[in-house]
Coordinates of C-alpha atoms in Angstrom, one line a residue:
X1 CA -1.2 42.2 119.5
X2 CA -0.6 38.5 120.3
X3 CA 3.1 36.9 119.9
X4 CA 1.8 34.7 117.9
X5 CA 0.2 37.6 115.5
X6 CA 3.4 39.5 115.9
X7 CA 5.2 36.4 114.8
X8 CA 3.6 36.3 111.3
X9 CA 3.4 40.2 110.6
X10 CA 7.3 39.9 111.0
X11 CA 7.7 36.6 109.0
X12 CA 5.6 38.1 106.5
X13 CA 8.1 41.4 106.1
X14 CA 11.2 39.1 106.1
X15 CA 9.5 37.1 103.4
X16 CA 8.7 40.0 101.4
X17 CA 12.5 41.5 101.9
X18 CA 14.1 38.4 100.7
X19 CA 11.8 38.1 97.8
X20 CA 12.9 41.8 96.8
X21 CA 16.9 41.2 98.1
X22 CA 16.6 38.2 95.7
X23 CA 15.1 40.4 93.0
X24 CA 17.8 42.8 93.5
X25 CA 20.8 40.2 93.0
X26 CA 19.4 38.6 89.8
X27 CA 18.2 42.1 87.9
X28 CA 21.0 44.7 88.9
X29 CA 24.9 44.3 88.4
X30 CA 26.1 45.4 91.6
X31 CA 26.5 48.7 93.6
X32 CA 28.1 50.5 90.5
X33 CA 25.0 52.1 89.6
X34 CA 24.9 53.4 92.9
X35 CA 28.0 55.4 92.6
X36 CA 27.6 56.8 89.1
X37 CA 26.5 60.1 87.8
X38 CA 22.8 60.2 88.6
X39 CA 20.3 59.6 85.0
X40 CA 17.1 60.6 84.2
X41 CA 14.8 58.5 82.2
X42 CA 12.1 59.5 80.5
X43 CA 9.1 57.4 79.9
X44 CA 5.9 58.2 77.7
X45 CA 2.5 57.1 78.3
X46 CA -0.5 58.0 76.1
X47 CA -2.5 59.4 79.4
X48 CA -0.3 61.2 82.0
X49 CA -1.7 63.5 84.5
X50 CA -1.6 63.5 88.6
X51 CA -4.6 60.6 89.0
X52 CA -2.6 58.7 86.3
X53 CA 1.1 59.0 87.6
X54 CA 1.4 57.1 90.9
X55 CA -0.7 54.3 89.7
X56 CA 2.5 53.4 86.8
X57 CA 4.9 54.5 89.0
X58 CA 4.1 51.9 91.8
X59 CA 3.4 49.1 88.8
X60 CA 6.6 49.6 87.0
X61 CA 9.5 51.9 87.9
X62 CA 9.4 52.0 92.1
X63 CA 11.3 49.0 92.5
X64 CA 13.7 50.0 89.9
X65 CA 14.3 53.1 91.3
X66 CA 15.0 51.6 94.5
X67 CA 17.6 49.0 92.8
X68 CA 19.7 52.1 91.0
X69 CA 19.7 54.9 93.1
X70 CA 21.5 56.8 90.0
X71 CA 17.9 56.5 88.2
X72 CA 15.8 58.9 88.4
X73 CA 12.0 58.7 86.1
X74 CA 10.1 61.2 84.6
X75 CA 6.6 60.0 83.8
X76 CA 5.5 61.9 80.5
X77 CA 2.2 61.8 79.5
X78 CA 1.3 62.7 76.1
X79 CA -2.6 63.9 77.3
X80 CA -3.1 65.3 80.8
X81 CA -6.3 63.5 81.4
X82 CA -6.5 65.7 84.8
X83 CA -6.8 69.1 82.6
X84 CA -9.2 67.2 79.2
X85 CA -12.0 66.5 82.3
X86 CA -12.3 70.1 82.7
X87 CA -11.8 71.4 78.6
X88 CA -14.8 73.7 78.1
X89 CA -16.8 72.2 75.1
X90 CA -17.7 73.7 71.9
X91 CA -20.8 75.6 71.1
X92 CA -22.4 72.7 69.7
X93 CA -21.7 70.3 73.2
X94 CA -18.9 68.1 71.7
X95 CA -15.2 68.9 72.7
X96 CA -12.6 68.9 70.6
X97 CA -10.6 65.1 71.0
X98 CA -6.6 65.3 70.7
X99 CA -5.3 62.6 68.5
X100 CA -3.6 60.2 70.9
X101 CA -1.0 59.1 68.0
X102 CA -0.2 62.6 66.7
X103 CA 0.4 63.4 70.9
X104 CA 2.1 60.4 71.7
X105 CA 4.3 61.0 68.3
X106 CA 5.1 64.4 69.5
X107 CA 6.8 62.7 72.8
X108 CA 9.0 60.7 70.6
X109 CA 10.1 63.4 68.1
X110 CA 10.1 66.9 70.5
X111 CA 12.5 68.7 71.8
X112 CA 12.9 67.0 74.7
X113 CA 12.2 63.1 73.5
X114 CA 11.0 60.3 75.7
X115 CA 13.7 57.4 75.8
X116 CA 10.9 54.7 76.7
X117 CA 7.5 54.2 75.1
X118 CA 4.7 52.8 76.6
X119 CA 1.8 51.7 74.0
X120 CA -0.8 49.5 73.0
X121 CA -0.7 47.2 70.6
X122 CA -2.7 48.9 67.7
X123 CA 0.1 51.8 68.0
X124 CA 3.1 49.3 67.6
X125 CA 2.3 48.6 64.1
X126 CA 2.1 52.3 63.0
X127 CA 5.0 53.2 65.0
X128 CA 7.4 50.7 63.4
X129 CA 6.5 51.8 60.0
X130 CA 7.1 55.3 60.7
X131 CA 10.6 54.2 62.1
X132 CA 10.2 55.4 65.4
X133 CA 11.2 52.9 67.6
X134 CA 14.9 51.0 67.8
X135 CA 14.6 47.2 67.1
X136 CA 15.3 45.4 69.9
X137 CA 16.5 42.3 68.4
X138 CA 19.8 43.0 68.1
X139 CA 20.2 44.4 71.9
X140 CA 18.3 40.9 72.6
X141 CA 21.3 39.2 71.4
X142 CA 24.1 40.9 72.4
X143 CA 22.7 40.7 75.9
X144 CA 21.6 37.6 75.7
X145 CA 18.3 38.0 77.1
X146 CA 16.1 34.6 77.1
X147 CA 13.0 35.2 75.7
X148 CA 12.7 31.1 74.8
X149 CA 9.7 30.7 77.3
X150 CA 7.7 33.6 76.2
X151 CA 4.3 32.5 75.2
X152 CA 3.0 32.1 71.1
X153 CA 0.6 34.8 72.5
X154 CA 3.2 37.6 72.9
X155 CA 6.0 36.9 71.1
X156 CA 4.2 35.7 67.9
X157 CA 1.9 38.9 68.3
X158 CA 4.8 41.1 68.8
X159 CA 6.8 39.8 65.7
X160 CA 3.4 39.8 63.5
X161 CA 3.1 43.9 64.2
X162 CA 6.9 43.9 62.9
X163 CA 7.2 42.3 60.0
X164 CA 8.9 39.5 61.9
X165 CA 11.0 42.0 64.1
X166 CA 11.0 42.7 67.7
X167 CA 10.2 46.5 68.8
X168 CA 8.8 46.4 72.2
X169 CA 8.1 43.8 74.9
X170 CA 5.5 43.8 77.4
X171 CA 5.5 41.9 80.5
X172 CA 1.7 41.0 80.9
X173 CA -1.5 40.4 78.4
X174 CA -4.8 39.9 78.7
X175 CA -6.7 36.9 76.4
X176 CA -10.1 35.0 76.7
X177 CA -10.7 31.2 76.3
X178 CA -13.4 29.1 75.7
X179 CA -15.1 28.3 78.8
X180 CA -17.2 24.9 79.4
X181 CA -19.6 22.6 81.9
X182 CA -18.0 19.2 81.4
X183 CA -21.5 17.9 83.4
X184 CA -24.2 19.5 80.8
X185 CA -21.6 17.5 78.2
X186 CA -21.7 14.1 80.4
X187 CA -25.1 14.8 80.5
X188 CA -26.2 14.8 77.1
X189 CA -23.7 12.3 76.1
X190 CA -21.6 14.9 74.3
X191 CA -17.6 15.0 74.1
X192 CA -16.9 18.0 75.3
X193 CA -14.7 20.7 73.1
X194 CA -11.1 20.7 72.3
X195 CA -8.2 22.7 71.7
X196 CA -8.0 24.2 67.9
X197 CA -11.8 24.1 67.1
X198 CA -13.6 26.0 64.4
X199 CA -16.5 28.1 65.1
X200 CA -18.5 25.4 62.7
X201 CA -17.0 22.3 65.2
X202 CA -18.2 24.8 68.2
X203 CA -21.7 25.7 66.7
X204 CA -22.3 22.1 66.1
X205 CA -21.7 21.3 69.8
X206 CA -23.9 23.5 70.9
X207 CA -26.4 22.5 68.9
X208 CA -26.0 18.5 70.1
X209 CA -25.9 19.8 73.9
X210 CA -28.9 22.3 73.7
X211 CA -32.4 21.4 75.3
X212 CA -35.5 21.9 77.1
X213 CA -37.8 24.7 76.2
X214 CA -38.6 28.4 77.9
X215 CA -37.6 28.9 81.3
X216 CA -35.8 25.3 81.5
X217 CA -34.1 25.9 77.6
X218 CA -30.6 25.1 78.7
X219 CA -28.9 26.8 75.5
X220 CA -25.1 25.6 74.4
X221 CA -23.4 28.9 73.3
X222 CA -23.1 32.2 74.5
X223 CA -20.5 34.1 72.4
X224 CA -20.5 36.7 75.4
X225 CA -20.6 35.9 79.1
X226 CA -23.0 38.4 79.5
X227 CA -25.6 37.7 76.5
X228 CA -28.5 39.3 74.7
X229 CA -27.1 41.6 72.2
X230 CA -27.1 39.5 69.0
X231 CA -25.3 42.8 66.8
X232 CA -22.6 42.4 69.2
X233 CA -22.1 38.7 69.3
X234 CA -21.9 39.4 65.2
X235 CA -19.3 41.8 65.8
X236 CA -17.4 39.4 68.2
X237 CA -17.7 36.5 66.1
X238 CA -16.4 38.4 62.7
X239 CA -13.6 40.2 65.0
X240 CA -10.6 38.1 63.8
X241 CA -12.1 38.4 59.5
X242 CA -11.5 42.7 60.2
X243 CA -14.8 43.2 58.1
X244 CA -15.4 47.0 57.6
X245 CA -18.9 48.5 58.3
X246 CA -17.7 51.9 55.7
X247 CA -14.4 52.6 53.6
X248 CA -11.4 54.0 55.2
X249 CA -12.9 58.2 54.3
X250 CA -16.0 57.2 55.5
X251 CA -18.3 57.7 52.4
X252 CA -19.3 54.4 51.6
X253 CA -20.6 51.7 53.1
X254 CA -19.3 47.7 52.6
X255 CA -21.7 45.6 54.6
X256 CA -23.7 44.4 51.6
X257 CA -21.3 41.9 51.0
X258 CA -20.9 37.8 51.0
X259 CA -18.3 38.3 53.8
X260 CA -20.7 39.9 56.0
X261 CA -23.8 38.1 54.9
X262 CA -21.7 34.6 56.2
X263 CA -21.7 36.5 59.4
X264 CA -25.2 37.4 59.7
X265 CA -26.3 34.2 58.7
X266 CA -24.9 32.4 61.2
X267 CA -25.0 34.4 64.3
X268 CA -28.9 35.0 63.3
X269 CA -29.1 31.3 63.4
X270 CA -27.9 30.6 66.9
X271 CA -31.0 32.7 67.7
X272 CA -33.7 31.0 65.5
X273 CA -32.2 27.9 66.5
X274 CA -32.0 29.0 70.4
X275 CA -28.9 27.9 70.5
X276 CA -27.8 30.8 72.3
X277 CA -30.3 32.7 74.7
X278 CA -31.8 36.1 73.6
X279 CA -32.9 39.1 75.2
X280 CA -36.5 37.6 75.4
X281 CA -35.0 34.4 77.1
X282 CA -33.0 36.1 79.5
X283 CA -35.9 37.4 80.8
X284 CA -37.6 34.8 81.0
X285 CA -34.8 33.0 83.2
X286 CA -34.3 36.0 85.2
X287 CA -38.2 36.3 86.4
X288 CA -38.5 32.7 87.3
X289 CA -35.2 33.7 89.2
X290 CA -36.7 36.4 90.7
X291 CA -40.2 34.9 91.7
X292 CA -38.2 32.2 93.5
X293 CA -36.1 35.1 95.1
X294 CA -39.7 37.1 96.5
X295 CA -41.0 33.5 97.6
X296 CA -38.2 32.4 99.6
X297 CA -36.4 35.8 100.5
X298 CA -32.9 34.8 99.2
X299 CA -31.6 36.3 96.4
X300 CA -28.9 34.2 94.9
X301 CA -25.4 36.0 93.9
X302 CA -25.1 34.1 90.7
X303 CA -28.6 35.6 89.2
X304 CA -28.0 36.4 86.2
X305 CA -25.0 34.2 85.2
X306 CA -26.3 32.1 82.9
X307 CA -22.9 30.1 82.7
X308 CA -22.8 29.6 86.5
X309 CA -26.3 28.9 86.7
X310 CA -26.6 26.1 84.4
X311 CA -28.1 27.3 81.8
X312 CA -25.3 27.9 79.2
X313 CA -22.9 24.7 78.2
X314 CA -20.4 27.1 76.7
X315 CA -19.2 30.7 76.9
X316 CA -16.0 33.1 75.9
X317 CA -14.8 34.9 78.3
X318 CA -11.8 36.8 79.8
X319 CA -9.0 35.3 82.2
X320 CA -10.5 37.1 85.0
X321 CA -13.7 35.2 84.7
X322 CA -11.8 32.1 86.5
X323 CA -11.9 34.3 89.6
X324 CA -15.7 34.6 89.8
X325 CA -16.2 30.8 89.0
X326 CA -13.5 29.7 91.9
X327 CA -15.0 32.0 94.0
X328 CA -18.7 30.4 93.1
X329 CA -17.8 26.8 93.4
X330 CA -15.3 27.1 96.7
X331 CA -18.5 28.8 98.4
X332 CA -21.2 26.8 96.6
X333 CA -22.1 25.1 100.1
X334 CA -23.1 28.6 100.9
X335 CA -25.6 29.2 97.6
X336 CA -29.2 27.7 97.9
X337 CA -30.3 25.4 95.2
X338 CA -26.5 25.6 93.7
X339 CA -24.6 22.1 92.4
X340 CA -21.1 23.0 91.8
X341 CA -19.6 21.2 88.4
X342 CA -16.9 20.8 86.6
X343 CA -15.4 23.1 84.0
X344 CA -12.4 23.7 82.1
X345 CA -11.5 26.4 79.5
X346 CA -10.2 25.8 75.6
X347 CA -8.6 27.7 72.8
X348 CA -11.5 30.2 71.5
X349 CA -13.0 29.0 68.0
X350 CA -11.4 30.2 65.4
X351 CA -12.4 31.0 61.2
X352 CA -11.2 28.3 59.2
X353 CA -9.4 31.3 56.9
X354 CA -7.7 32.7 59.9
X355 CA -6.6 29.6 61.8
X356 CA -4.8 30.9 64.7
X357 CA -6.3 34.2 65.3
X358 CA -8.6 34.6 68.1
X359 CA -10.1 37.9 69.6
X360 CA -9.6 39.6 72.9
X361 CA -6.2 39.3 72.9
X362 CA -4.4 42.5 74.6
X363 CA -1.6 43.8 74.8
X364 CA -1.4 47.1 77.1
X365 CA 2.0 48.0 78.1
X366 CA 4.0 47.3 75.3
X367 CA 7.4 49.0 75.9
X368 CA 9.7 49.9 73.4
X369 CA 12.5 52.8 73.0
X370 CA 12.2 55.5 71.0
X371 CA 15.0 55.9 68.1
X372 CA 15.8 59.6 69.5
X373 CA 16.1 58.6 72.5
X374 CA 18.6 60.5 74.7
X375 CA 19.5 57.6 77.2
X376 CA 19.1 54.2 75.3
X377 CA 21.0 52.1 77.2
X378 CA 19.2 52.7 80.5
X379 CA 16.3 52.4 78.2
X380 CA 17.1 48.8 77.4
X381 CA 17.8 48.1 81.0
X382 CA 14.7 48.9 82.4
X383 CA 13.0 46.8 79.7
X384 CA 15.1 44.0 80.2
X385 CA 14.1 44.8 84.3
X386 CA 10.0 44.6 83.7
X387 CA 10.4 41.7 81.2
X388 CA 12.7 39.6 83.5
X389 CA 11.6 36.2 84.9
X390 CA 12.1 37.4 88.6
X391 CA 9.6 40.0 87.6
X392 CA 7.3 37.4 85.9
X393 CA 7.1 35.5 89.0
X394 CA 6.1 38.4 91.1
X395 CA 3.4 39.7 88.8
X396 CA 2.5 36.2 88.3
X397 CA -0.3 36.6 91.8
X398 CA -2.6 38.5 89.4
X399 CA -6.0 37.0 89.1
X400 CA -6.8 39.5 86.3
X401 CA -3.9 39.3 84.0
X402 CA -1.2 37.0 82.5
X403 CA 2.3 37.7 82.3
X404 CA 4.1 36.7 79.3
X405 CA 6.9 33.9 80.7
X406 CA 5.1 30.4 80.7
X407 CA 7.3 29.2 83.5
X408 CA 4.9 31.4 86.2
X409 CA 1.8 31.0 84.4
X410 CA -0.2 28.3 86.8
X411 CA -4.0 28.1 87.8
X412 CA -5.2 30.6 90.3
X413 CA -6.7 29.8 93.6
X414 CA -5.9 26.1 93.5
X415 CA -8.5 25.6 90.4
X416 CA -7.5 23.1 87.7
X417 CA -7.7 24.0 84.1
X418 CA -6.1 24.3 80.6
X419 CA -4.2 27.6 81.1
X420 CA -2.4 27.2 77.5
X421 CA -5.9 28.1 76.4
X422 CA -5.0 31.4 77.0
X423 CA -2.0 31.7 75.5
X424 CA -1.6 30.0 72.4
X425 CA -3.6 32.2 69.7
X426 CA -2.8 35.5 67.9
X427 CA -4.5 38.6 68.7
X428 CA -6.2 40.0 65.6
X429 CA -3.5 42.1 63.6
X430 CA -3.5 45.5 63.8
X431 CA -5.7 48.2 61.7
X432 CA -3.9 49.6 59.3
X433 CA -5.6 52.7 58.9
X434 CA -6.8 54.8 62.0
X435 CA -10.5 54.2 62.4
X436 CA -10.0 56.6 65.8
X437 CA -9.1 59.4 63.3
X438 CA -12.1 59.2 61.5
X439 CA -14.6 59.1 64.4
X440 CA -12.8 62.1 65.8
X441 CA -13.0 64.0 62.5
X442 CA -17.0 62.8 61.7
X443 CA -18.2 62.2 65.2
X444 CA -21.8 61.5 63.8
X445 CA -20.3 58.2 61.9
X446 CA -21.7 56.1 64.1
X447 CA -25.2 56.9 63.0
X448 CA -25.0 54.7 60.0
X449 CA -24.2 51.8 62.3
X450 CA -27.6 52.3 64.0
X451 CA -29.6 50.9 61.3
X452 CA -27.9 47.7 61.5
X453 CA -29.0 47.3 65.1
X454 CA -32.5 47.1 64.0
X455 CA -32.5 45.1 61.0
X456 CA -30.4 42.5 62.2
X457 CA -33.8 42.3 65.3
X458 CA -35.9 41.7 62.1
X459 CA -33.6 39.1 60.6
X460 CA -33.8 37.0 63.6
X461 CA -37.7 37.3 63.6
X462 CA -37.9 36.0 60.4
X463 CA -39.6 39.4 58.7
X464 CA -36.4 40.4 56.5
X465 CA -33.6 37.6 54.7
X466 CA -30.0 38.4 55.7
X467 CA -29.5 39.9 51.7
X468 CA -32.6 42.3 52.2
X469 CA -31.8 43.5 55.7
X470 CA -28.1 44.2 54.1
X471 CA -28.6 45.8 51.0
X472 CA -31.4 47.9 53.7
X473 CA -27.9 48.9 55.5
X474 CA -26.2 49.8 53.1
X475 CA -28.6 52.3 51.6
X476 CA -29.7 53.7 55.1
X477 CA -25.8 53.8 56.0
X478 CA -25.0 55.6 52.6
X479 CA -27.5 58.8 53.5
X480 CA -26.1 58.9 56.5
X481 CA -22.4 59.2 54.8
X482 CA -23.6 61.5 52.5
X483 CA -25.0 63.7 55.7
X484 CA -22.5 64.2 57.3
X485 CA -19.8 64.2 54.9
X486 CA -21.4 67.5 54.1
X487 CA -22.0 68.7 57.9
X488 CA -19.3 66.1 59.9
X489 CA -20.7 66.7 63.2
X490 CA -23.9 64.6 61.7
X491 CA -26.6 67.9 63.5
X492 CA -27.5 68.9 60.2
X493 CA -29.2 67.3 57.2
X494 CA -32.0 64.7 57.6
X495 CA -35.1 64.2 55.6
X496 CA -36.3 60.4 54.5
X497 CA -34.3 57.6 53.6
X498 CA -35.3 55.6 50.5
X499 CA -34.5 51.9 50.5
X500 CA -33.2 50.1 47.3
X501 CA -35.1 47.6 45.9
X502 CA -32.9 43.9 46.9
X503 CA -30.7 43.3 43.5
X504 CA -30.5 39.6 44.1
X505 CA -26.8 40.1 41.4
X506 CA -24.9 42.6 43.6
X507 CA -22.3 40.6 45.3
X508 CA -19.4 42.6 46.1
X509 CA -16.8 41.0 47.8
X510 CA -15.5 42.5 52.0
X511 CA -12.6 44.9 52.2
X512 CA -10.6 43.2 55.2
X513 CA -8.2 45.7 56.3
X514 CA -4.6 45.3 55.7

């Protein structure tokens, strides 16, 4: 090794000791810790097991072991994912699916009670009405811990899930934005989007920056990065109006309704329109793509990323995505026939009844203390540890998630961009009934989703209206209800299906949850 090497390996270390001396000084009140009677803390995650363990430890409670030697963790997992691999399945192939809530409820009330939760965010709602965690506002307050530079994202979230309270924190979350090519906008003479937009502003601009026809269409909206699936892009666009394919006991269907007709209509339009690209299209782009790849021998590494490639002027996507795109454009020299542009990323449209709730918002380690815990106060310490700013600004390097203090969230990899685009929406409140449950319970459910699939291919093509290809999926959905309400695992039954004439009067109004 070269002094010079050896030189920065050891400024390196020193820099990562001070960083974690520094650390110690600001989260930990001394060596009193140190001297007391050692503590065990208990802390319960949904999937435990021996692949599971080392992975949280290492995330979260390491360093905080190291800091109070007195501390010791147990990592509780309410599913051993290690031993459900190897469950022998039923007769009939399927294997029998614990109930994570029922599980992770257990931990809480047992015997031997977890004093820290670890959950997502569809639990937190359920888990506050069933008064099993403490509210933390008031241990907030009398410790004075600042939580002023938290973003809308989190806090707002948090607060929605309890009724206005405070029952767990998280340190990180993951959220999408609006991602856009400011040059296909300069080029068509468009102004580009803006914070706050509808998806009626956002459909319109698509429509203003499309052009060109087959394998040079240059489409303005792709609802997902990755394209194609038209039933999905439905789902995503109708994520944040909680529309219900069946009732909550899984015997009747609710998609023949004006709700989800709205929905329908307008995703199916994008594709008549070709405002955003199809299957068909795709495949289009892709084998000019690939001819040009056979002729000249190089395959590009953006094939197949419409977005990148300039064929998309706007898609959604996750905060990760900002990785791939640096990466393309700092290496675009490198990339044959590639013109690096300019982009920048906005708030992700947003339903003019549900102004300031937008999908793909995620919250996955949501921590919170169980109201039997045995050890509380370490509890709260070790929360007040993962949520701290020095522990925001170490977490802060990830080019995947967020963390939750605006002070360390700044553009990655020396990018410029709108990062309050991530961080300024609601995620979509929680269900509040467990559609997990009922999957479990009727595995075969999912059947009567299948016909909508197909009909909403024919909508698009023109050979069924969005009321007929509906009312279709409802009455194909209903049979399928009917099934398997009688045999749950959906293997027995079957025979035809007879489709109800369209009853131009029915107009039943959606069953949002909640």
């Amino acid at each position: 090794m070269s002094n010079r090497a050896g030189v920065k390996k050891w400024g390196f270390l020193l820099m990562t000791v001070m960083m974690v001396v520094a650390l110690l000084s600001a989260c930990s009140g001394g060596n009193s810790d140190n001297e007391a009677k050692t503590r065990v803390l208990r802390v319960g995650v949904l999937y435990g097991g021996a692949d599971n363990e080392p992975y949280f430890r290492q995330q979260y409670t390491d360093m905080y072991e190291m800091m109070h030697k007195n501390i010791k963790f147990e990592i509780v997992g309410a599913i051993d994912y290690s031993q459900q691999r190897f469950e022998t399945p039923n007769p009939d192939g399927t294997t029998t699916q614990p109930d994570p809530y029922e599980k992770m409820k257990e931990m809480l009330t047992g015997q031997n009670p977890v004093d820290v939760v670890v959950i997502d965010y569809n639990m937190l709602r359920r888990m506050t009405q069933d008064n099993l965690l403490q509210q933390l506002d008031p241990l907030i307050q009398q410790s004075k811990f600042d939580l002023a530079d938290y973003v809308p994202t989190v806090i707002d979230g948090i607060k929605a899930a309890g009724d206005n309270n405070i029952y767990a924190l998280t340190p990180t979350f993951s959220a999408s934005a609006l991602y856009y090519n400011k040059k296909m906008f300069a080029d068509a003479g468009v102004e580009p989007p803006t914070d706050n937009m509808t998806w009626d502003d956002i459909i319109n601009l698509a429509r203003r920056v499309s052009s060109g026809e087959g394998e040079d269409r240059k489409f303005g909206l792709s609802i997902n990065r990755y394209s194609g699936d038209p039933f999905n892009d439905a789902q995503n666009y109708g994520a944040a109006l909680q529309l219900k394919m069946w009732d909550d006991k899984g015997e009747k269907m609710l998609v023949n309704t004006s709700d989800w007709e709205s929905v329908w209509t307008t995703v199916s339009n994008l594709y008549k329109e070709k405002l955003s690209p199809s299957q068909e299209d795709m495949n289009k782009i892709y084998e000019a793509q690939q001819k040009l790849a056979d002729d000249s021998g190089y395959y590009s590494p953006i094939t197949g990323d419409l977005f990148l490639s300039g064929k998309v002027a706007m898609t959604i996507a996750d905060y990760g995505y900002i990785n791939e795109i640096t990466n393309t454009m700092n290496n675009a020299s490198k990339i044959k026939n590639f013109e690096p542009f300019e982009w920048d990323v906005v708030t992700p449209p947003t339903h003019s009844s549900k102004p300031n709730i937008g999908g793909n918002i995620f919250f996955s380690q949501l921590m919170g203390i169980n109201q039997k815990a045995a050890n509380a106060e370490d509890a709260w310490d070790f929360i007040q540890f993962t949520n701290s700013k020095e522990w925001a600004e170490l977490k802060s390097r990830s080019t995947y998630e967020l963390v939750a203090r605006k002070e360390y969230l700044k553009p990655k990899n020396g990018a410029s961009y709108n990062i309050d685009a991530f961080t300024t929406l609601l995620p979509v409140p929680p269900a509040t009934t467990d559609s997990e449950k009922l999957m479990r319970e009727k595995p075969g459910i999912w059947e009567a989703q299948q016909p909508g699939y197909e009909l909403f291919q024919q909508v698009i093509k023109g050979d069924k209206t969005v009321k007929e290809a509906l009312q279709e999926w409802e009455t194909k959905g209903n049979a399928v209800l009917q099934r398997i309400n009688t045999s749950p695992d959906g293997k027995d039954g079957g025979g035809t299906i007879d489709v109800k004439p369209l009853d131009s009067s029915a107009e039943a109004e959606a069953v949002p949850e909640g």
